[in-house]
Short mmCIF file of C-alpha atoms and ligand atoms in Angstrom, two decimals:
data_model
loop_
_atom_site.label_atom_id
_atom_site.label_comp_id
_atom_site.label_asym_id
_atom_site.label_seq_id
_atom_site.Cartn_x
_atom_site.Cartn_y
_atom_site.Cartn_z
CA UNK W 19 0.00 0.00 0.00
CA UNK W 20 1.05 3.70 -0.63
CA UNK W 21 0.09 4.80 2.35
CA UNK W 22 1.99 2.05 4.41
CA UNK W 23 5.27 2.27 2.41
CA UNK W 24 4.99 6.13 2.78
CA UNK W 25 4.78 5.89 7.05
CA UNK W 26 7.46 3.94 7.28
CA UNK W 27 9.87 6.47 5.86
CA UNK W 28 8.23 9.17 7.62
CA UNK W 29 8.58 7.44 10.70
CA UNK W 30 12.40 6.31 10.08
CA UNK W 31 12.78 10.11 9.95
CA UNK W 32 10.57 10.56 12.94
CA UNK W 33 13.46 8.19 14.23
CA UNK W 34 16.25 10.08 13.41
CA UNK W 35 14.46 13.48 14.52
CA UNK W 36 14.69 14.19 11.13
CA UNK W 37 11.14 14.66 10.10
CA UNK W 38 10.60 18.27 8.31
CA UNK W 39 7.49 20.03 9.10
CA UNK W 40 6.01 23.83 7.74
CA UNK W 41 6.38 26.16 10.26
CA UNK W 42 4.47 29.86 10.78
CA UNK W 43 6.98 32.55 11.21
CA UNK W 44 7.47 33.39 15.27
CA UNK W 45 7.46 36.95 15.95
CA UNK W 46 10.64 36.55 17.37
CA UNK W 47 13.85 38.61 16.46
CA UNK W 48 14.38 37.78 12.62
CA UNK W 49 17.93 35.87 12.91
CA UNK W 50 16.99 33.50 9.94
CA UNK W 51 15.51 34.81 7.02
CA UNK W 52 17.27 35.87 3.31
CA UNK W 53 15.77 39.22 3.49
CA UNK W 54 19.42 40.84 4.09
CA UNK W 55 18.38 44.77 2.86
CA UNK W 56 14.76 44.56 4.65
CA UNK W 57 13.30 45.18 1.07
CA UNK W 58 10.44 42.03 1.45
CA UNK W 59 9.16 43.87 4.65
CA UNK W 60 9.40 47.32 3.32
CA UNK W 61 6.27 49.55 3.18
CA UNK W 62 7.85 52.09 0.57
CA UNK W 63 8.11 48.87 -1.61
CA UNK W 64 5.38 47.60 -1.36
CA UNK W 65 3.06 50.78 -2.53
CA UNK W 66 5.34 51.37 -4.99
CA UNK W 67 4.51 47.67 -6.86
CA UNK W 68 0.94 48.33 -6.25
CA UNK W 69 1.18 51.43 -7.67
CA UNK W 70 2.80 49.86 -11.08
CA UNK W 71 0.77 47.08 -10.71
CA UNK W 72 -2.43 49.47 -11.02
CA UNK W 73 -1.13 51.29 -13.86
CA UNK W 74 -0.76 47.74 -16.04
CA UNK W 75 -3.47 46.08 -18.03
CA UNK W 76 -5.62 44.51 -15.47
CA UNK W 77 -4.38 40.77 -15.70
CA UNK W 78 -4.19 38.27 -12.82
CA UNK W 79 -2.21 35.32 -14.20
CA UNK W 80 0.55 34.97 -17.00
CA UNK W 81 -2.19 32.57 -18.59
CA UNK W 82 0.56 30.48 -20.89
CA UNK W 83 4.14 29.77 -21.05
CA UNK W 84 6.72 32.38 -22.05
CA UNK W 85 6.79 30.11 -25.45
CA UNK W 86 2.88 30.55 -26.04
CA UNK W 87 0.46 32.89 -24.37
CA UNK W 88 2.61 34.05 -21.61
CA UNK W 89 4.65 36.26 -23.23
CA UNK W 90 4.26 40.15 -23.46
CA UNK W 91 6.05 43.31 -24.22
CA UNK W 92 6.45 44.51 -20.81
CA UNK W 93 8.24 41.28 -19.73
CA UNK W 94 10.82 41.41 -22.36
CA UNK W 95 11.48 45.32 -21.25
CA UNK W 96 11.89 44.15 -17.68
CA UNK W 97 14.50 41.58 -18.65
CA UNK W 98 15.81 44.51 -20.94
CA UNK W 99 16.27 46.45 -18.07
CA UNK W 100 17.93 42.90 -15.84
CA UNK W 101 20.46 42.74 -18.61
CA UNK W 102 21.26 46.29 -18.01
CA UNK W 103 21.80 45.97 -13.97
CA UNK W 104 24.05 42.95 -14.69
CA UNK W 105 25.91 44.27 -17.55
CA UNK W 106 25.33 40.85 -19.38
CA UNK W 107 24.19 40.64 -23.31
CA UNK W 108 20.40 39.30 -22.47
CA UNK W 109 18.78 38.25 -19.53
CA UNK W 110 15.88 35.78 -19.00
CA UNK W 111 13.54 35.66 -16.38
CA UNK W 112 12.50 32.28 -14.44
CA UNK W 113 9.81 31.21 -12.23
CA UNK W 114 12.76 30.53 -8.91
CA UNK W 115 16.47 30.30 -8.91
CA UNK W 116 15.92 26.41 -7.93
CA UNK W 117 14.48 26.29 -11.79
CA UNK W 118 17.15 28.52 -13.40
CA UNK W 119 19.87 26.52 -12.12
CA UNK W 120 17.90 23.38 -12.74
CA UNK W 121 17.34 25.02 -16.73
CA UNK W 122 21.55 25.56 -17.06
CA UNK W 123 22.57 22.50 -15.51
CA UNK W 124 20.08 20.45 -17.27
CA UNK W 125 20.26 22.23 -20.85
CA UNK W 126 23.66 23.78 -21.71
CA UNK W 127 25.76 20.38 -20.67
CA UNK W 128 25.19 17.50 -23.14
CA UNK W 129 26.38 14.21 -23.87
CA UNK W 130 30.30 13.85 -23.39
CA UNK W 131 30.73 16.87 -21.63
CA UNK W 132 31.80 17.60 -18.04
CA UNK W 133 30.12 19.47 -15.07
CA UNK W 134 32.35 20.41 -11.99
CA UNK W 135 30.53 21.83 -9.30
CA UNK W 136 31.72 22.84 -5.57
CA UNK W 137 30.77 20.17 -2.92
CA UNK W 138 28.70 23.08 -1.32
CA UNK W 139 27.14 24.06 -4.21
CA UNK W 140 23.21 24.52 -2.98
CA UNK W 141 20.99 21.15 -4.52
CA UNK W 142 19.47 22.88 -7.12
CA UNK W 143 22.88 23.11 -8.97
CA UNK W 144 23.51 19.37 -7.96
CA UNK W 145 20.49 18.56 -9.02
CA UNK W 146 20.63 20.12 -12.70
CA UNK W 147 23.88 18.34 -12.92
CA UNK W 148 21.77 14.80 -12.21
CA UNK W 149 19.34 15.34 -14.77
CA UNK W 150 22.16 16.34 -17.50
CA UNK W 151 23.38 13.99 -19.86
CA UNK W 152 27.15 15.10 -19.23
CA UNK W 153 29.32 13.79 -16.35
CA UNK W 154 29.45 15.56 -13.38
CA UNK W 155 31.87 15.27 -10.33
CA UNK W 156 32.46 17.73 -7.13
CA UNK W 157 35.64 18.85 -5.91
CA UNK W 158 36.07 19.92 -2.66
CA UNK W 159 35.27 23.41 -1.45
CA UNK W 160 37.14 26.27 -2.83
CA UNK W 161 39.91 23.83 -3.07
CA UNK W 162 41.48 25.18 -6.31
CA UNK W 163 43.94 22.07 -6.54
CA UNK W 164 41.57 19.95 -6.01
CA UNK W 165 39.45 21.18 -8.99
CA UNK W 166 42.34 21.33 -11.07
CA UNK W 167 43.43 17.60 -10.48
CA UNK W 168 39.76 16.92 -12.10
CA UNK W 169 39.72 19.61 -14.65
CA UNK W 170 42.96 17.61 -16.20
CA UNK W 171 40.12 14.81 -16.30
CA UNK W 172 37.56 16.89 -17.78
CA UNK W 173 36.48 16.29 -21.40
CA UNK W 174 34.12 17.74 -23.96
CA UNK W 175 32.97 21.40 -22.93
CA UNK W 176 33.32 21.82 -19.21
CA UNK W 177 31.16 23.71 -16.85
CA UNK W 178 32.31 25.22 -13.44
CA UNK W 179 28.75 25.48 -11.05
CA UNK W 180 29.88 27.74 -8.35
CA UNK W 181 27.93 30.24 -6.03
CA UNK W 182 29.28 33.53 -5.34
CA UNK W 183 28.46 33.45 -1.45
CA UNK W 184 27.96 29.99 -0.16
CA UNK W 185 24.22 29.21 1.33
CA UNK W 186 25.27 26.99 4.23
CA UNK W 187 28.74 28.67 4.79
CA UNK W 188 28.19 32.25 4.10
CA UNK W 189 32.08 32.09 2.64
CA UNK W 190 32.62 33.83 -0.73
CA UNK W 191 34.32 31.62 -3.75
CA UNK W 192 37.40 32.84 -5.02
CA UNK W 193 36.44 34.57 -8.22
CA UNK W 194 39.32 35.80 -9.30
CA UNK W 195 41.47 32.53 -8.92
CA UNK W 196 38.60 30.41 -10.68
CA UNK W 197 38.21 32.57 -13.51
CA UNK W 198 42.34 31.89 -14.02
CA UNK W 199 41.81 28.63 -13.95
CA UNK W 200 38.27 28.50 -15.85
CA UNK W 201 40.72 30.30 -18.77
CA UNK W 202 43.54 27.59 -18.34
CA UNK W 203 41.09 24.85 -19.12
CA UNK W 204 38.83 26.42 -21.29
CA UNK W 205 36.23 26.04 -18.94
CA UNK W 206 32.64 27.92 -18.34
CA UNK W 207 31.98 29.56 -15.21
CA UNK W 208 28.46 28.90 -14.18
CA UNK W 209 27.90 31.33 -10.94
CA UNK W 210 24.39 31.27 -8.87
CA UNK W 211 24.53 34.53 -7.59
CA UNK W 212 22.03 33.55 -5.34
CA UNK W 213 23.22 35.52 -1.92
CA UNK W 214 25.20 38.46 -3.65
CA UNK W 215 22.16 39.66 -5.74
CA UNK W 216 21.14 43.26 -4.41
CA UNK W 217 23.96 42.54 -1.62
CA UNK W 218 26.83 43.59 -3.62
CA UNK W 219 27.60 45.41 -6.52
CA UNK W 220 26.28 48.74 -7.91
CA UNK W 221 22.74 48.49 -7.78
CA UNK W 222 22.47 44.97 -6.43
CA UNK W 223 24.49 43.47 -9.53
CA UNK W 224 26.05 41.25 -7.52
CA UNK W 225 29.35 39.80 -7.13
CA UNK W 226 30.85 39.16 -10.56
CA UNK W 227 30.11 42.89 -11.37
CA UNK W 228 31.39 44.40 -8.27
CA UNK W 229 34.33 42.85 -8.78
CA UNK W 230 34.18 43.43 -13.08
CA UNK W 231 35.20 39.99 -13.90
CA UNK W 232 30.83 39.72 -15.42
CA UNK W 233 32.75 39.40 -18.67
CA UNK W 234 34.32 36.30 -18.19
CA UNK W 235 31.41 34.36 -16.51
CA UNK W 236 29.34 32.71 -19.76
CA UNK W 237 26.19 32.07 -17.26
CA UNK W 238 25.37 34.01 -14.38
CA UNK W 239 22.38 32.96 -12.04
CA UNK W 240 20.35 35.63 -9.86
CA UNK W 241 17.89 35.08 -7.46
CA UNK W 242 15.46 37.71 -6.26
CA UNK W 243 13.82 35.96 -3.30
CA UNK W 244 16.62 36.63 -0.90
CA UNK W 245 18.23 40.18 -0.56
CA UNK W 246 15.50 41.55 -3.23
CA UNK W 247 12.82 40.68 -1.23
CA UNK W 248 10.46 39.42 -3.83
CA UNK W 249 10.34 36.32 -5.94
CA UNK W 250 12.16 34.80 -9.22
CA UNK W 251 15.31 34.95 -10.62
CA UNK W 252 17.12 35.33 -13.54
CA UNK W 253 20.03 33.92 -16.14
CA UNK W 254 22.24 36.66 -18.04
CA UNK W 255 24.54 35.60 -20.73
CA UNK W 256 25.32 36.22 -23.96
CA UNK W 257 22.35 36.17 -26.57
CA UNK W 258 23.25 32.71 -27.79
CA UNK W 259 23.00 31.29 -24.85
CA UNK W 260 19.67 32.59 -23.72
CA UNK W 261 18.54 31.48 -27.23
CA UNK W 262 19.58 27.91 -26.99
CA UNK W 263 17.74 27.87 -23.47
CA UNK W 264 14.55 29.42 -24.90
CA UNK W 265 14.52 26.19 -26.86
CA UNK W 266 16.12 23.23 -24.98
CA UNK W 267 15.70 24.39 -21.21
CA UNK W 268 12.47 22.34 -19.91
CA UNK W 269 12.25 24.23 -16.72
CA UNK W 270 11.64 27.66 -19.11
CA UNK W 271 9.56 25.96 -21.61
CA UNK W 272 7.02 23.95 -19.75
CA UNK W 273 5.79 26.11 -17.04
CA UNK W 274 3.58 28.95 -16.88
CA UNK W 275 5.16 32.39 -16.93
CA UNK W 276 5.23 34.55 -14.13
CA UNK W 277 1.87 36.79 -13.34
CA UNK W 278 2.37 40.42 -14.40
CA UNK W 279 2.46 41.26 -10.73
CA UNK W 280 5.76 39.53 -10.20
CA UNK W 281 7.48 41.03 -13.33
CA UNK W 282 6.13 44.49 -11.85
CA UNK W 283 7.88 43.56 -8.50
CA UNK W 284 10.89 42.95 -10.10
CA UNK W 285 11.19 45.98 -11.82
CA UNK W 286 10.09 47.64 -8.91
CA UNK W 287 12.93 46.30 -6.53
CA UNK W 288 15.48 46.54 -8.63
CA UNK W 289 14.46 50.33 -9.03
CA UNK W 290 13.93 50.78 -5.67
CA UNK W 291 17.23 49.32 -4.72
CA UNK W 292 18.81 51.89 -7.01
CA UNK W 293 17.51 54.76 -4.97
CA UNK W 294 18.45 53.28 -1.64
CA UNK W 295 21.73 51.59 -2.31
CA UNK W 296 23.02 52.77 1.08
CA UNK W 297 21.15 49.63 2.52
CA UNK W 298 24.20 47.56 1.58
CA UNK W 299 26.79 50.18 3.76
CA UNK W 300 23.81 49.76 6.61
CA UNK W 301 24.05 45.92 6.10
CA UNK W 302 27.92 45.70 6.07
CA UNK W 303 27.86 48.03 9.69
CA UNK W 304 25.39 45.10 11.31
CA UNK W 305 27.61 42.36 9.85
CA UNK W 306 30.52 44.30 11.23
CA UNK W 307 28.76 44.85 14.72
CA UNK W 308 28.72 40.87 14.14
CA UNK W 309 31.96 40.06 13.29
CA UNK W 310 33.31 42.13 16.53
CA UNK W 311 31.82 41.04 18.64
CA UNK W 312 31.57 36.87 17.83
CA UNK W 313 35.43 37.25 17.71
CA UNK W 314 36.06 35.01 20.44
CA UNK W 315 33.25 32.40 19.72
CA UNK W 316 35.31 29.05 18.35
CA UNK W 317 33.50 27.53 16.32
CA UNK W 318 32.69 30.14 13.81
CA UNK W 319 33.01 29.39 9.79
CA UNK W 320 35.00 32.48 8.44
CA UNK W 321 32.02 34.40 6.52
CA UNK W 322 32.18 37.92 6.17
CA UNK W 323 28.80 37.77 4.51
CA UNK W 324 25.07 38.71 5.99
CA UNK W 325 25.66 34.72 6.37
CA UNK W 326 27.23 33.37 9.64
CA UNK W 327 27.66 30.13 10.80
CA UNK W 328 28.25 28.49 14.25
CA UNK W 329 29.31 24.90 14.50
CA UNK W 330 27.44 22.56 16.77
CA UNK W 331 28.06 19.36 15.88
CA UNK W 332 24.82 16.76 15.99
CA UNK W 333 21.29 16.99 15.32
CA UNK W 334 20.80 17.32 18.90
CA UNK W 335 23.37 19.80 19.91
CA UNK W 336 22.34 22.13 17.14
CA UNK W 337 18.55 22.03 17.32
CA UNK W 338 18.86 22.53 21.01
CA UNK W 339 21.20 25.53 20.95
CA UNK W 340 18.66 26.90 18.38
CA UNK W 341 15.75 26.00 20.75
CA UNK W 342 17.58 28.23 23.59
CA UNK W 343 18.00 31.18 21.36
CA UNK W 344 14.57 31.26 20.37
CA UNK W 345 13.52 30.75 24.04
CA UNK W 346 15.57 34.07 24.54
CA UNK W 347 13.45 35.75 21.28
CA UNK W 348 16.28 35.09 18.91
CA UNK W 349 14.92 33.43 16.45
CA UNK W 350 17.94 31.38 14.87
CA UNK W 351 17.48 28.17 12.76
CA UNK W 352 19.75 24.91 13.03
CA UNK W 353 20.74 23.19 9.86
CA UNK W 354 20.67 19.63 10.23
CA UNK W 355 22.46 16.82 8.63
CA UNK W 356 21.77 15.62 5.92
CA UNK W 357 20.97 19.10 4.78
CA UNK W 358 25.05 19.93 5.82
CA UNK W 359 27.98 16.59 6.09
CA UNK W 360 27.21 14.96 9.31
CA UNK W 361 29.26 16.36 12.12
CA UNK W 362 29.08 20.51 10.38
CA UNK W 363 25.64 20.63 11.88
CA UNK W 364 25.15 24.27 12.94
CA UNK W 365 23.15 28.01 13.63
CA UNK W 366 23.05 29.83 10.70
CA UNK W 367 22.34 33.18 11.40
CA UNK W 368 21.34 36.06 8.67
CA UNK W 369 21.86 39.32 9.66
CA UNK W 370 19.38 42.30 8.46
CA UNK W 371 19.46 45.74 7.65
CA UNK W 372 16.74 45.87 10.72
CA UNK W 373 18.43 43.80 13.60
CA UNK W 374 19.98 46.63 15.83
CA UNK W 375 23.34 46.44 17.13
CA UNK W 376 21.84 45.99 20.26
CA UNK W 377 20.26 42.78 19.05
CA UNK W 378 23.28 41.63 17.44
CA UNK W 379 25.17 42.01 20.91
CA UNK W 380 22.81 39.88 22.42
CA UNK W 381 22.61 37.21 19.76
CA UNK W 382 26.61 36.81 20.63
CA UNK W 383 26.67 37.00 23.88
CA UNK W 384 23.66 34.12 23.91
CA UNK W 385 25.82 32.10 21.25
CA UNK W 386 28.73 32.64 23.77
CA UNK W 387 26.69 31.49 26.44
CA UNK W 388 26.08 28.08 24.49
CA UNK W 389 29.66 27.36 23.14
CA UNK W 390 31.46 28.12 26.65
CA UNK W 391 29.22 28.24 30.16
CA UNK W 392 26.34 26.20 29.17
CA UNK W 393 28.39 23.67 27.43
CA UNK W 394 30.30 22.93 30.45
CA UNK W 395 27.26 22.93 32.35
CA UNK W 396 25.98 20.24 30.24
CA UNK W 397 29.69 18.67 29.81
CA UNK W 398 29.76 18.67 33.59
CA UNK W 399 25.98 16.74 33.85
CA UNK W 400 27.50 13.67 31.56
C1 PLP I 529 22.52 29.22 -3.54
C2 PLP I 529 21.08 29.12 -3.89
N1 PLP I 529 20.73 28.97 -5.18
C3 PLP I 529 19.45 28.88 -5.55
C4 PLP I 529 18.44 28.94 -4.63
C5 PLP I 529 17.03 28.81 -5.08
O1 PLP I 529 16.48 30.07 -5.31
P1 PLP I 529 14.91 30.26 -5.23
O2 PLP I 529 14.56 30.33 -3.78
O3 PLP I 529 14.65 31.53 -5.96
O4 PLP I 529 14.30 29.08 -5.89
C6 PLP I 529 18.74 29.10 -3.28
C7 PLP I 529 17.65 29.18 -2.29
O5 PLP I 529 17.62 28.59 -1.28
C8 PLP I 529 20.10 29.19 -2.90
O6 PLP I 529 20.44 29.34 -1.62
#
């Protein structure tokens, strides 16, 4: 039976204290979400895509894929105006960045080719890079040797997946150092810009452009459910490739287009993030007011991103550390295994344009608390 085949893997998760449930948000002190600039809670914002929503042709729904009736003129001007704020040839809007990734991964590759990707790399990448026909492999993270040793393996047109800031880790790749390397072996940077979009980079362009190397990254990746506040993503490159996925990529071509009210919100954030770039100074000052004052806690994973990571080995250890923050209305999430390698279970705390320093102090001193005095406490109870 379905139903009886279905229990018993629920309940072997059940088992492991594994078993994933939806949550409501708590009303606690916002320690976990992606919305680093504040621009998904933001009032101004909001009126301002209800405004432009108003003054569009009263539709509710996209009605159609991009490829049929879901296309319109005001689309391809927003994208116009994406391929402008990420100095790339063309840009292409899609539904989520899990289905962008899942479109280049899946498409571009093909038979005889090779996909690298970083061990962290978030699933979406890995699992593009399942559904390709090319061989993939990982190499370990940011480990430039060890992704040269297998790009002397590589054959047929190779593909570098990478993310600009790391999901899990908060760490930034090395850019620079990759894009040598990507030119010694003729390989193609693919970079989910996932946490660097509206982050970094003049008006939210990201990593790649705030650093200028855009021009030697074939396929770039944003995401505008995180910093941007909103929903959807994006893939810039050159016209070529944006052509070739308008006709192979199954993740563009068999789903309906997004509703004119999202397309409106993305022009609208992107616009709005123009006129209040400051947010990213205002977002580096809380992540400094971070980084001074967790000095001292161990087990930290060097991030100097709105992405911060505390070690606490176990399921256990890090869902109960979590548990006591939130008791203290901090609302930090664990990240269990399998979601991270068994034994890098952690915190992973986002930091926001809207936490206060004085918040901030008192998220360290709490995550102080729980590396040093309360883990002796519970050391000393064993
Ligand atoms: C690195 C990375 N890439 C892609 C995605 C997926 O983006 P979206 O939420 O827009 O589907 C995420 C979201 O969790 C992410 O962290």
């Amino acid at each position: 039976m379905l139903e009886d085949a279905l229990s018993q893997k629920l309940e072997k998760r059940k088992q492991e204290s594994l078993l994933r449930s939806l949550i409501t948000t708590s009303g606690l002190t916002d320690f976990y979400s992606n919305d680093y600039l504040g621009l998904a809670r933001s009032e101004e914002l909001y009126q301002q895509i209800q405004n432009t929503v108003q003054n569009l042709p009263h539709q509710n729904g996209a009605t159609g894929s991009r490829l049929l009736s879901g296309n319109n003129a005001y689309t391809e001007s927003v994208e116009q105006q994406l391929a402008t704020v990420f100095a790339g040839e063309r840009a292409l809007i899609f539904n989520s960045g899990y289905t962008a990734n899942l479109a280049v991964l899946s498409a571009l590759p093909q038979r005889g080719d090779s996909i690298l990707y970083d061990e962290r790399a978030h699933t979406c990448m890995k699992d593009g890079a399942r559904l390709s026909l090319a061989q993939h492999f990982s190499f370990r993270h940011n480990d430039l040797n060890d992704l040269e040793q297998k790009l002397k393996k590589a054959s047929g047109q190779i593909f570098l997946a990478v993310e600009s800031i790391y999901s899990m880790d908060g760490d930034e790749c090395p850019l620079t150092d990759l894009v040598t390397l990507a030119e010694k072996y003729n390989a193609n940077i693919v970079l989910d810009e996932a946490h660097s979009t509206g982050a970094y980079g003049k008006n939210g362009s990201g990593l790649a452009c705030a650093v200028s190397l855009q021009h030697k990254i074939p396929v770039r990746i944003y995401t505008f459910g995180k910093a941007m506040g909103i929903h959807g993503a994006c893939i810039v490159g050159s016209e070529k490739i944006i052509q070739y996925l308008i006709n192979f990529a199954r993740p563009f071509i068999y789903t309906t287009a997004l509703p004119p009210h999202s397309i409106a919100s993305i022009a609208c954030a992107f616009k709005f993030l123009s006129n209040t770039i400051s947010l990213q100074n205002t977002l580096q000052s809380r992540i400094n007011t971070f980084l001074v004052n967790s000095k001292s806690i161990a087990q930290r994973i060097e991030s100097k991103s709105a992405i911060q990571t505390v070690l606490f080995p176990g399921n256990e250890n890090a869902r109960s550390a979590a548990h006591y923050l939130q008791q203290n209305r901090l609302d930090v999430r664990a990240i269990l295994s399998p979601t991270v390698p068994e034994g890098s279970e952690r915190l992973r705390v986002c930091l926001h344009t809207y936490n206060t320093d004085e918040e901030i102090l008192t998220l360290c001193k709490a995550i102080k608390y729980l590396t040093t005095e309360k883990k002796q406490h519970l050391e000393h109870l064993d």
